[in-house]
mmCIF file of C-alpha atoms in Angstrom:
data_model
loop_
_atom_site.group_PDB
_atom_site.id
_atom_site.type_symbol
_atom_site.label_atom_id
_atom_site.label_comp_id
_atom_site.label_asym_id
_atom_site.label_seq_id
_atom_site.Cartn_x
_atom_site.Cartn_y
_atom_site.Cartn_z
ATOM 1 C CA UNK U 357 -21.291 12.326 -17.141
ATOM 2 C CA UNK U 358 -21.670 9.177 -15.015
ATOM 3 C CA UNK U 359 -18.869 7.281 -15.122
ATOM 4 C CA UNK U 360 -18.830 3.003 -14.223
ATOM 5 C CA UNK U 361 -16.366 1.913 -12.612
ATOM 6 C CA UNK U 362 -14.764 -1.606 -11.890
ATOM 7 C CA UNK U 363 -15.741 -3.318 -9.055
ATOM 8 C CA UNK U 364 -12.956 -5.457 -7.376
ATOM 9 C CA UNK U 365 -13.919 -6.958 -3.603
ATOM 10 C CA UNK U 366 -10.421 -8.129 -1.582
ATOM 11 C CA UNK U 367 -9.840 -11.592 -1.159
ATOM 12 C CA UNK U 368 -8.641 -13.010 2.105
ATOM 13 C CA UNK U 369 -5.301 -13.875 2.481
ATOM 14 C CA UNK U 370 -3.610 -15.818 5.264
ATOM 15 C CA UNK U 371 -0.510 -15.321 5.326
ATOM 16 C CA UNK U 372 1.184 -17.933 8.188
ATOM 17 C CA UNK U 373 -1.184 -16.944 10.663
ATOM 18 C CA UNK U 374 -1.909 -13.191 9.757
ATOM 19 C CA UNK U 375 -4.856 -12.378 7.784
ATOM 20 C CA UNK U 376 -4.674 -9.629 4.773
ATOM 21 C CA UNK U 377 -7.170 -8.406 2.260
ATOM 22 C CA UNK U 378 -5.682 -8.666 -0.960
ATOM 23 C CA UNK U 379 -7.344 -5.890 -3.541
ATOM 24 C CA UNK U 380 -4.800 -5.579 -6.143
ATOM 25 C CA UNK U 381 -3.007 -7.466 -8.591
ATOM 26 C CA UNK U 382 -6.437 -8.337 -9.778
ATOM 27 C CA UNK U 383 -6.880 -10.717 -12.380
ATOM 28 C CA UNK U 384 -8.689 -7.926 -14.496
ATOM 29 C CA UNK U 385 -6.536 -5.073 -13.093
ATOM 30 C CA UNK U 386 -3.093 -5.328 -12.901
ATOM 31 C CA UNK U 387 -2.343 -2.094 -11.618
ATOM 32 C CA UNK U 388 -4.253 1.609 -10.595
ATOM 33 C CA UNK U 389 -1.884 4.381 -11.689
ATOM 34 C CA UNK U 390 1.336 3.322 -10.134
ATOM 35 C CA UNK U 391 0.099 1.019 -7.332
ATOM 36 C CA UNK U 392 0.926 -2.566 -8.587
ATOM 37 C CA UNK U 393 0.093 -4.512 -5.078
ATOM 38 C CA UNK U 394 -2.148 -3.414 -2.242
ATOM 39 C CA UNK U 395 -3.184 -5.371 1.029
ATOM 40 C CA UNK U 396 -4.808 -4.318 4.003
ATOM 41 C CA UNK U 397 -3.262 -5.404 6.814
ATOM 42 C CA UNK U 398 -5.928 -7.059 9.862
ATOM 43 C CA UNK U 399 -7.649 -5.579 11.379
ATOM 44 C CA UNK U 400 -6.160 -8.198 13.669
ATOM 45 C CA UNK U 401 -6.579 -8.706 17.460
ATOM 46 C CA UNK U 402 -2.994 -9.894 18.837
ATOM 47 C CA UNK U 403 -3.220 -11.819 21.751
ATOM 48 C CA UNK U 404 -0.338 -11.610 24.699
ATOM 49 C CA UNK U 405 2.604 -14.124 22.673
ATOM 50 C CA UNK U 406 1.452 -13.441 19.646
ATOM 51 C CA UNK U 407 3.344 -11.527 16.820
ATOM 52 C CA UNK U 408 3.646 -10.558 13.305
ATOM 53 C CA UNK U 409 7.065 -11.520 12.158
ATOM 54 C CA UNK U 410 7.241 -11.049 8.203
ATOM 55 C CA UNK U 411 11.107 -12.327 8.263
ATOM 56 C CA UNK U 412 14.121 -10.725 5.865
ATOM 57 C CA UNK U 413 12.749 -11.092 2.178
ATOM 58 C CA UNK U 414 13.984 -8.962 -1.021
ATOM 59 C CA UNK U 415 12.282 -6.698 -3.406
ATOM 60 C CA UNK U 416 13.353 -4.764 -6.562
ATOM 61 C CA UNK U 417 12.802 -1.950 -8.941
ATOM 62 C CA UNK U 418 9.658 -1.292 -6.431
ATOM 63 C CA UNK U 419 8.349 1.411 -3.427
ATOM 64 C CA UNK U 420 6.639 -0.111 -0.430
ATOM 65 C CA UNK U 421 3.938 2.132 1.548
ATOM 66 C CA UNK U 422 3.075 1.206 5.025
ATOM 67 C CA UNK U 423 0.387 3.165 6.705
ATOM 68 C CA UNK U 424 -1.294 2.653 10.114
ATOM 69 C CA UNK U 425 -4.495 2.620 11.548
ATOM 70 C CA UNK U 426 -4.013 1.287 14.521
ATOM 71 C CA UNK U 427 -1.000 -0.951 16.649
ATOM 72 C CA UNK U 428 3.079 -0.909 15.783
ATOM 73 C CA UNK U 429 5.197 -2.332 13.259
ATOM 74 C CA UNK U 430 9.180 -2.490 13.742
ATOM 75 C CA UNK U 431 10.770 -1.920 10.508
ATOM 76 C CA UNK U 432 14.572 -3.093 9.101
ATOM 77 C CA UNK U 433 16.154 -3.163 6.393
ATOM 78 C CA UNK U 434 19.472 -3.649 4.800
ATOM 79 C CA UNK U 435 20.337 -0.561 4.566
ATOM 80 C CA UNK U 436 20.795 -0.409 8.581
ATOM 81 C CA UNK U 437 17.429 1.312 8.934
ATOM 82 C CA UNK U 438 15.898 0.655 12.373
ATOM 83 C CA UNK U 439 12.320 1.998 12.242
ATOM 84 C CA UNK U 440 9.008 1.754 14.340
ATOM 85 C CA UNK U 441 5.732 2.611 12.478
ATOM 86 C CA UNK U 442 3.188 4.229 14.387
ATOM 87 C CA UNK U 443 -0.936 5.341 13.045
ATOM 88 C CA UNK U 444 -0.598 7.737 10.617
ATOM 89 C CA UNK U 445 2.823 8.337 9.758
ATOM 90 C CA UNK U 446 4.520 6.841 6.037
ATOM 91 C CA UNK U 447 7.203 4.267 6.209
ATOM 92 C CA UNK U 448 8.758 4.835 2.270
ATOM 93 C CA UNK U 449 10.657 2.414 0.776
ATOM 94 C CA UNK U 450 12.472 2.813 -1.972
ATOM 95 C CA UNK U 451 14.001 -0.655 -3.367
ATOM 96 C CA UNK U 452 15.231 0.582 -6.466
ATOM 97 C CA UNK U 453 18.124 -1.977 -7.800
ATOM 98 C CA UNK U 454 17.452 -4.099 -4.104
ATOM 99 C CA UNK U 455 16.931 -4.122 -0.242
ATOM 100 C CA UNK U 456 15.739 -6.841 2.385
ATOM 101 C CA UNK U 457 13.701 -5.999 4.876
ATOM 102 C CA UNK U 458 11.263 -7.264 7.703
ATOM 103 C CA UNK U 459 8.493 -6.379 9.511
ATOM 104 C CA UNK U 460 7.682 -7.675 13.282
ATOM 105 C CA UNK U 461 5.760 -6.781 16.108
ATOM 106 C CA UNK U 462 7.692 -4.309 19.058
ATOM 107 C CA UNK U 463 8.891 -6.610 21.857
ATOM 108 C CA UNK U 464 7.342 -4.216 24.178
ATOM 109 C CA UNK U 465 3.717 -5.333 22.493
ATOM 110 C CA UNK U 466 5.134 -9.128 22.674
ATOM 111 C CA UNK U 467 3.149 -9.224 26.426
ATOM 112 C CA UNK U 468 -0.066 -7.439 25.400
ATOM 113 C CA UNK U 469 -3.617 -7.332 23.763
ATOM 114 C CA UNK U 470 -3.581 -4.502 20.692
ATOM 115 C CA UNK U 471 -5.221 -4.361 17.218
ATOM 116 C CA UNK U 472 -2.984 -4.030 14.411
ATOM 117 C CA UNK U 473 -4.620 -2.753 11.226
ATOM 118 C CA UNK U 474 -3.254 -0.634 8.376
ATOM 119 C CA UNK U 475 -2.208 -0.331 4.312
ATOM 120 C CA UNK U 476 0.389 -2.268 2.398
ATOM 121 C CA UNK U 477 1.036 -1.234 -0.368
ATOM 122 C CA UNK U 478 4.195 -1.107 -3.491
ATOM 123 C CA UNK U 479 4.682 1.371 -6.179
ATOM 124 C CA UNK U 480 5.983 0.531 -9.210
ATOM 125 C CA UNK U 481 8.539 2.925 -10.120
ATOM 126 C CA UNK U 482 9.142 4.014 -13.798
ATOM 127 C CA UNK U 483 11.579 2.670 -15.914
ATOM 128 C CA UNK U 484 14.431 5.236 -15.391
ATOM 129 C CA UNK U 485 14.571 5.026 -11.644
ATOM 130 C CA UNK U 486 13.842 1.331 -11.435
ATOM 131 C CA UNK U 487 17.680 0.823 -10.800
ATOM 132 C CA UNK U 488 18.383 3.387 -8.528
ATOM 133 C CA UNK U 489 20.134 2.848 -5.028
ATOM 134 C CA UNK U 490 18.026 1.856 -2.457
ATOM 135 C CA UNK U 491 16.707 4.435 0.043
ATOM 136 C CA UNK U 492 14.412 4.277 2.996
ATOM 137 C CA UNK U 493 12.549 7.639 4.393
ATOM 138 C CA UNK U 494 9.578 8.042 7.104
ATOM 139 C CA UNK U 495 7.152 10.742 7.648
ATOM 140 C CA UNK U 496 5.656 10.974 11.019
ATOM 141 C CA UNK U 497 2.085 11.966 11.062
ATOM 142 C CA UNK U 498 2.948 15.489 12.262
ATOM 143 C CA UNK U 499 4.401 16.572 8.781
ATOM 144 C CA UNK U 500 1.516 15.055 6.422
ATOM 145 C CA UNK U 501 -1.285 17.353 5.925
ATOM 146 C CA UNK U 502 -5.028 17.021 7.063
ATOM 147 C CA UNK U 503 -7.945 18.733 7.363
ATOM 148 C CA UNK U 504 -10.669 18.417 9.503
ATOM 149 C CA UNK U 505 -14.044 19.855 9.712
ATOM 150 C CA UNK U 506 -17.731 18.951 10.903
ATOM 151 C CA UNK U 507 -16.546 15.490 11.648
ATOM 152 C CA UNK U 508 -14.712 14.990 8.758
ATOM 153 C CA UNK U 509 -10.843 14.144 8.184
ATOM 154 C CA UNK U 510 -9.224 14.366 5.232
ATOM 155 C CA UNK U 511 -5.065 13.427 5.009
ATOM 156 C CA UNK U 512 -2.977 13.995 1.630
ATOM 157 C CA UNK U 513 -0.472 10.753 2.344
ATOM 158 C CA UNK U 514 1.182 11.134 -1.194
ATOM 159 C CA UNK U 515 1.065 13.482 -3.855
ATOM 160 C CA UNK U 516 -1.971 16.310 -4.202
ATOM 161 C CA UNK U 517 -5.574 16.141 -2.960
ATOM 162 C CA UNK U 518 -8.127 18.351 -1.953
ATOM 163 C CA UNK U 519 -6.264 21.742 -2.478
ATOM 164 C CA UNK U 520 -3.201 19.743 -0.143
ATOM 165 C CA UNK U 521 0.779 18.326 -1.284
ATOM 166 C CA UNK U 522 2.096 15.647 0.443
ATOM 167 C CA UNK U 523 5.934 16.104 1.567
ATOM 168 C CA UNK U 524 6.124 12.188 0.676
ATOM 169 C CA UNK U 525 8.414 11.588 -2.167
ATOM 170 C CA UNK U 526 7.135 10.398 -5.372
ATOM 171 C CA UNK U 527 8.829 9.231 -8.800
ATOM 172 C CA UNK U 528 5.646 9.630 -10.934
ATOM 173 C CA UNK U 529 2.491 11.090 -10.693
ATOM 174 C CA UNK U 530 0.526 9.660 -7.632
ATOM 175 C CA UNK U 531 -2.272 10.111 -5.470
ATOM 176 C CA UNK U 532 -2.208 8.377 -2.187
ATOM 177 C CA UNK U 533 -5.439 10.145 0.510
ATOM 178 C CA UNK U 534 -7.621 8.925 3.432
ATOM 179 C CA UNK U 535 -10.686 10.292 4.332
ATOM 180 C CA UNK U 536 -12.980 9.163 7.381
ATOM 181 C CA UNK U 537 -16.281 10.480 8.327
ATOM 182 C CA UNK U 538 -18.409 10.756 11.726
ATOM 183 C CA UNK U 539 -21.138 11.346 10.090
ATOM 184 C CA UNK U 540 -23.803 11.344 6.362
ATOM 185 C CA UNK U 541 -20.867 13.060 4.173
ATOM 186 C CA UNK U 542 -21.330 14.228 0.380
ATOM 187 C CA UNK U 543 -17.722 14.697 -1.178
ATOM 188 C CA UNK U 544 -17.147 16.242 -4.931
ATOM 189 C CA UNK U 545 -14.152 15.253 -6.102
ATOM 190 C CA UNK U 546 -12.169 17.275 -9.219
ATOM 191 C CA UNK U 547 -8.937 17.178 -11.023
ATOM 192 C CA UNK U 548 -9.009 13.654 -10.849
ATOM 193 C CA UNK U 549 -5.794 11.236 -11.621
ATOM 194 C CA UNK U 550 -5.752 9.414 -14.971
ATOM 195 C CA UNK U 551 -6.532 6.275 -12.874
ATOM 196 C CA UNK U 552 -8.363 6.532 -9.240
ATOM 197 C CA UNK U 553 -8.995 3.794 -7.276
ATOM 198 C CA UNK U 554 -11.573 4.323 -4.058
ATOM 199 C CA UNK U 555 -11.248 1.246 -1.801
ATOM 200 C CA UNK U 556 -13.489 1.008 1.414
ATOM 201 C CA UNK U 557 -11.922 0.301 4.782
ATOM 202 C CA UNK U 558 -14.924 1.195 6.885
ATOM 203 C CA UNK U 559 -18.932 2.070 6.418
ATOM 204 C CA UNK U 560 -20.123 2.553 3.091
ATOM 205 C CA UNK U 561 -19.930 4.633 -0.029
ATOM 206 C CA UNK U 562 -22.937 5.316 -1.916
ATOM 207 C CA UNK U 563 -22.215 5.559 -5.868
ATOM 208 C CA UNK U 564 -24.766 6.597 -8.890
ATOM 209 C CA UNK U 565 -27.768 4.760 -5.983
ATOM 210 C CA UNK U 566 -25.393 2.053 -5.954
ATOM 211 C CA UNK U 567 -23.875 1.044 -2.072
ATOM 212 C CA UNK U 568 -20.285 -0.312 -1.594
ATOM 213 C CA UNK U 569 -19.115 -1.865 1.463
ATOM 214 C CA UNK U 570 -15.726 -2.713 3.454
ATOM 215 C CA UNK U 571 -13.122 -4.765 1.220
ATOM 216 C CA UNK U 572 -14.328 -3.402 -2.227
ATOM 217 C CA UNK U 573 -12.352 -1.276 -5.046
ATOM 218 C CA UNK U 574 -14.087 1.200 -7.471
ATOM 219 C CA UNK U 575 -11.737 1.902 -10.153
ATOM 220 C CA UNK U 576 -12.258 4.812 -12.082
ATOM 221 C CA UNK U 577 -10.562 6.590 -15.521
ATOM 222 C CA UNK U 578 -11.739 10.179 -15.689
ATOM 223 C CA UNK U 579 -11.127 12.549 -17.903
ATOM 224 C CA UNK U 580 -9.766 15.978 -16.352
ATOM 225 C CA UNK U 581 -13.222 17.797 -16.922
ATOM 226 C CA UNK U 582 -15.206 15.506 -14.741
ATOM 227 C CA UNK U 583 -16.499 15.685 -11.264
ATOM 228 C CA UNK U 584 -16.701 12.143 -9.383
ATOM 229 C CA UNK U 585 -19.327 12.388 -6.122
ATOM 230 C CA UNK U 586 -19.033 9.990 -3.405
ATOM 231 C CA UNK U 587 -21.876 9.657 -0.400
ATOM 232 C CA UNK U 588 -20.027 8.167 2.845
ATOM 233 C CA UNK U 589 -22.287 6.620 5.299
ATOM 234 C CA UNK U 590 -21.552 7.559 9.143
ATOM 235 C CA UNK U 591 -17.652 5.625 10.507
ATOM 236 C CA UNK U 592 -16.909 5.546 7.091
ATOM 237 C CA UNK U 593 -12.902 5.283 6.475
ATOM 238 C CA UNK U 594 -11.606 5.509 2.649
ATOM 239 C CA UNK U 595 -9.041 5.589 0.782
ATOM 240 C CA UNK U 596 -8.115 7.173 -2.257
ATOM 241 C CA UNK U 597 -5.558 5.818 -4.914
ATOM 242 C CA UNK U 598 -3.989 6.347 -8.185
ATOM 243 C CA UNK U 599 -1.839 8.442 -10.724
ATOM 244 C CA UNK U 600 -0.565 8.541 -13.997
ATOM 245 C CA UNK U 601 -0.523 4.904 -15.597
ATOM 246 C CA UNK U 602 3.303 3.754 -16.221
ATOM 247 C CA UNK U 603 2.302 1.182 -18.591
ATOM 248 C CA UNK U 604 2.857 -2.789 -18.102
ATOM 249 C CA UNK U 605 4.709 -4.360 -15.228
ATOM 250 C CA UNK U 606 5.919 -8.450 -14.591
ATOM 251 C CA UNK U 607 5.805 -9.195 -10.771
ATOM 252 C CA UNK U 608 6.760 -12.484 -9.424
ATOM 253 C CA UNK U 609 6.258 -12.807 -5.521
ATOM 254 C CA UNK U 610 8.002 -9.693 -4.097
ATOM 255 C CA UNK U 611 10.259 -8.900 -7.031
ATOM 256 C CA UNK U 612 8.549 -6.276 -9.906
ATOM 257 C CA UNK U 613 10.070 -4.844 -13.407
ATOM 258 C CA UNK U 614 9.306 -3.271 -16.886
ATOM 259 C CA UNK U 615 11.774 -6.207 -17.938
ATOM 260 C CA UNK U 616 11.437 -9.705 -16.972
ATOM 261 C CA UNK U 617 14.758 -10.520 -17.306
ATOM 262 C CA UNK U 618 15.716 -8.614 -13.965
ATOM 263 C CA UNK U 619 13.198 -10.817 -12.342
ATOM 264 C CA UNK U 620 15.024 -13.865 -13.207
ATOM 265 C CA UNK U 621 18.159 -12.469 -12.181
ATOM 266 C CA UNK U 622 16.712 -11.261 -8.567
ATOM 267 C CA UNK U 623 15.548 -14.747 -8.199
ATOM 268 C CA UNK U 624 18.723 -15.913 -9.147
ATOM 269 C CA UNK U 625 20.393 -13.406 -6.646
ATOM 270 C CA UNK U 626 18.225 -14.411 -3.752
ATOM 271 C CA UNK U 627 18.807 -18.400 -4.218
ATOM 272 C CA UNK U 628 22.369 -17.693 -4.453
ATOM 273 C CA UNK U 629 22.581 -15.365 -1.320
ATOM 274 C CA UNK U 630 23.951 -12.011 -3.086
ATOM 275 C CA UNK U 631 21.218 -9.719 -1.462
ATOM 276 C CA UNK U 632 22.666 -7.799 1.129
ATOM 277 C CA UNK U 633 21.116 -8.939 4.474
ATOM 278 C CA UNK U 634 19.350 -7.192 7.016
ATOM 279 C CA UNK U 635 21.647 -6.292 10.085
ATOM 280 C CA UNK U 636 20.941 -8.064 13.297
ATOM 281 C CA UNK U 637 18.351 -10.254 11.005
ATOM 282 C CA UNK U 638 19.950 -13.738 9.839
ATOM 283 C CA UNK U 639 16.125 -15.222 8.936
ATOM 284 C CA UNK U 640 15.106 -15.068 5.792
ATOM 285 C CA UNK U 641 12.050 -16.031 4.098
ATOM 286 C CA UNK U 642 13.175 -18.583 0.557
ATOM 287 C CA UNK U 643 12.199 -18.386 -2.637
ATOM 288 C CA UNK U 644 8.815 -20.279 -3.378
ATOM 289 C CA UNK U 645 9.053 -23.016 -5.096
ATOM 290 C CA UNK U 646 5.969 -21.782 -7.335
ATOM 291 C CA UNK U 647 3.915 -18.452 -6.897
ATOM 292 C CA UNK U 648 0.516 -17.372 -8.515
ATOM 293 C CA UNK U 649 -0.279 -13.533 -7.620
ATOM 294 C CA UNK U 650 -4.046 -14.239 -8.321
#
């Protein structure tokens, strides 16, 4: 059975100077699986005296997933965490009941050209570990698994895909892969998620004669009996998303809950200063006067 998926194409985003693609929340998809926000970072060409510096700013009952393709990212959070992110390693962070945390370019960048491209992305966690203590892990790209083989690369980031576990910790079903391709590439995918989304970094993927390029979504809900095949074009880079649903979630700018009442409070907690702060970090970014996530 051929099965039709939702098409959603990323928005540009500028974010003070830094551009992102924005594919989800999406006004008619709130959330694939467990993912509840997900951005592609750049590709960006930093300049010498140019940076990225996303300053202190909180988040609750949420994971955040930073992955690499190319250039650094210096990591901190309140817990003490000091932590540069390189290509193809997982930066996991667990907020849980709350932790601040920034992201800036190495100084030892600060003085050169580089490209700095890569995967944002936050997990909504489910209800029962929503308040749990904050935590912060990272998996360097020697302990996630991948397979290559007649120009093709295929990495498990989170979860289980294509006969591979991830050693990244989950708290609900999820599916987190990349795959890239030298070359033509047919791919038959089985034992699907509930929810899979396919997003395009690179190239093309050719769907049911239909062609989808660089910054779009397909969004798919198999059943567990079907067989999903994907055509990549030559330079093709893709990723693979999803899980179990977890059923509806309120975000407000970087704060996300099954109960809006939490939200209030974090906002409440942020204006007031009772987030712990980042060590070393006194910046912080303030609560918007007014945010639309659309």
């Amino acid at each position: 059975m051929t099965l039709t998926p939702l098409i959603i194409a990323a928005r540009r985003k500028d974010l003070g100077g830094f551009s992102v693609s924005r594919i989800l929340p999406y006004k008619k998809r709130r959330m694939v699986g467990p993912f509840i926000f997900i951005d592609e970072m750049g590709p960006a060409t930093m300049e010498p005296g140019e940076r990225m510096d996303v300053r202190p700013h909180p988040h609750i009952h949420l994971a955040t997933v930073t992955y690499l393709f190319d250039g650094e990212m210096d990591h901190r959070d309140s817990l003490g965490t000091f932590q540069t992110i390189r290509p193809g390693a997982i930066n996991l962070m667990t907020a849980g009941q709350g932790i601040v945390h920034s992201e800036r370019t190495p100084a030892h960048l600060t003085d050169q050209t580089f490209t700095l491209h890569g995967m944002q992305i936050w997990i909504a966690l489910p209800p029962e570990s929503e308040r749990i203590a904050p935590a912060f892990d990272h998996y360097p790209a020697t302990e996630l698994p991948v397979h290559q083989e007649n120009g093709v690369k295929k990495s498990t980031l989170m979860g289980q895909f294509w006969q591979m576990e991830s050693p990244v910790k989950t708290y609900s079903p999820t599916v987190y892969a990349a795959l890239e391709s030298e070359g033509l590439h047919t791919e038959e995918l089985k034992h699907l998620p509930a929810e899979l989304g396919v997003y395009v970094v690179a190239g093309a993927v050719l769907y049911n004669d239909e062609e989808y390029a660089a910054g779009q979504m397909l969004v798919f809900e198999p059943s567990p009996e079907d067989t999903l095949t994907l055509h990549f074009s030559p330079g093709a880079k893709v990723m693979f998303l999803g899980g179990e649903p977890l059923g509806e979630r309120h975000i407000w700018w970087n704060f996300v809950s099954s109960d809006p009442e939490a939200i209030a409070q974090a906002k409440a907690d942020w204006l007031a200063g009772r987030f712990p702060q980042v060590p070393e970090d006194i910046e912080f970014i303030p609560l918007p006067e007014d945010w639309h996530s659309v």
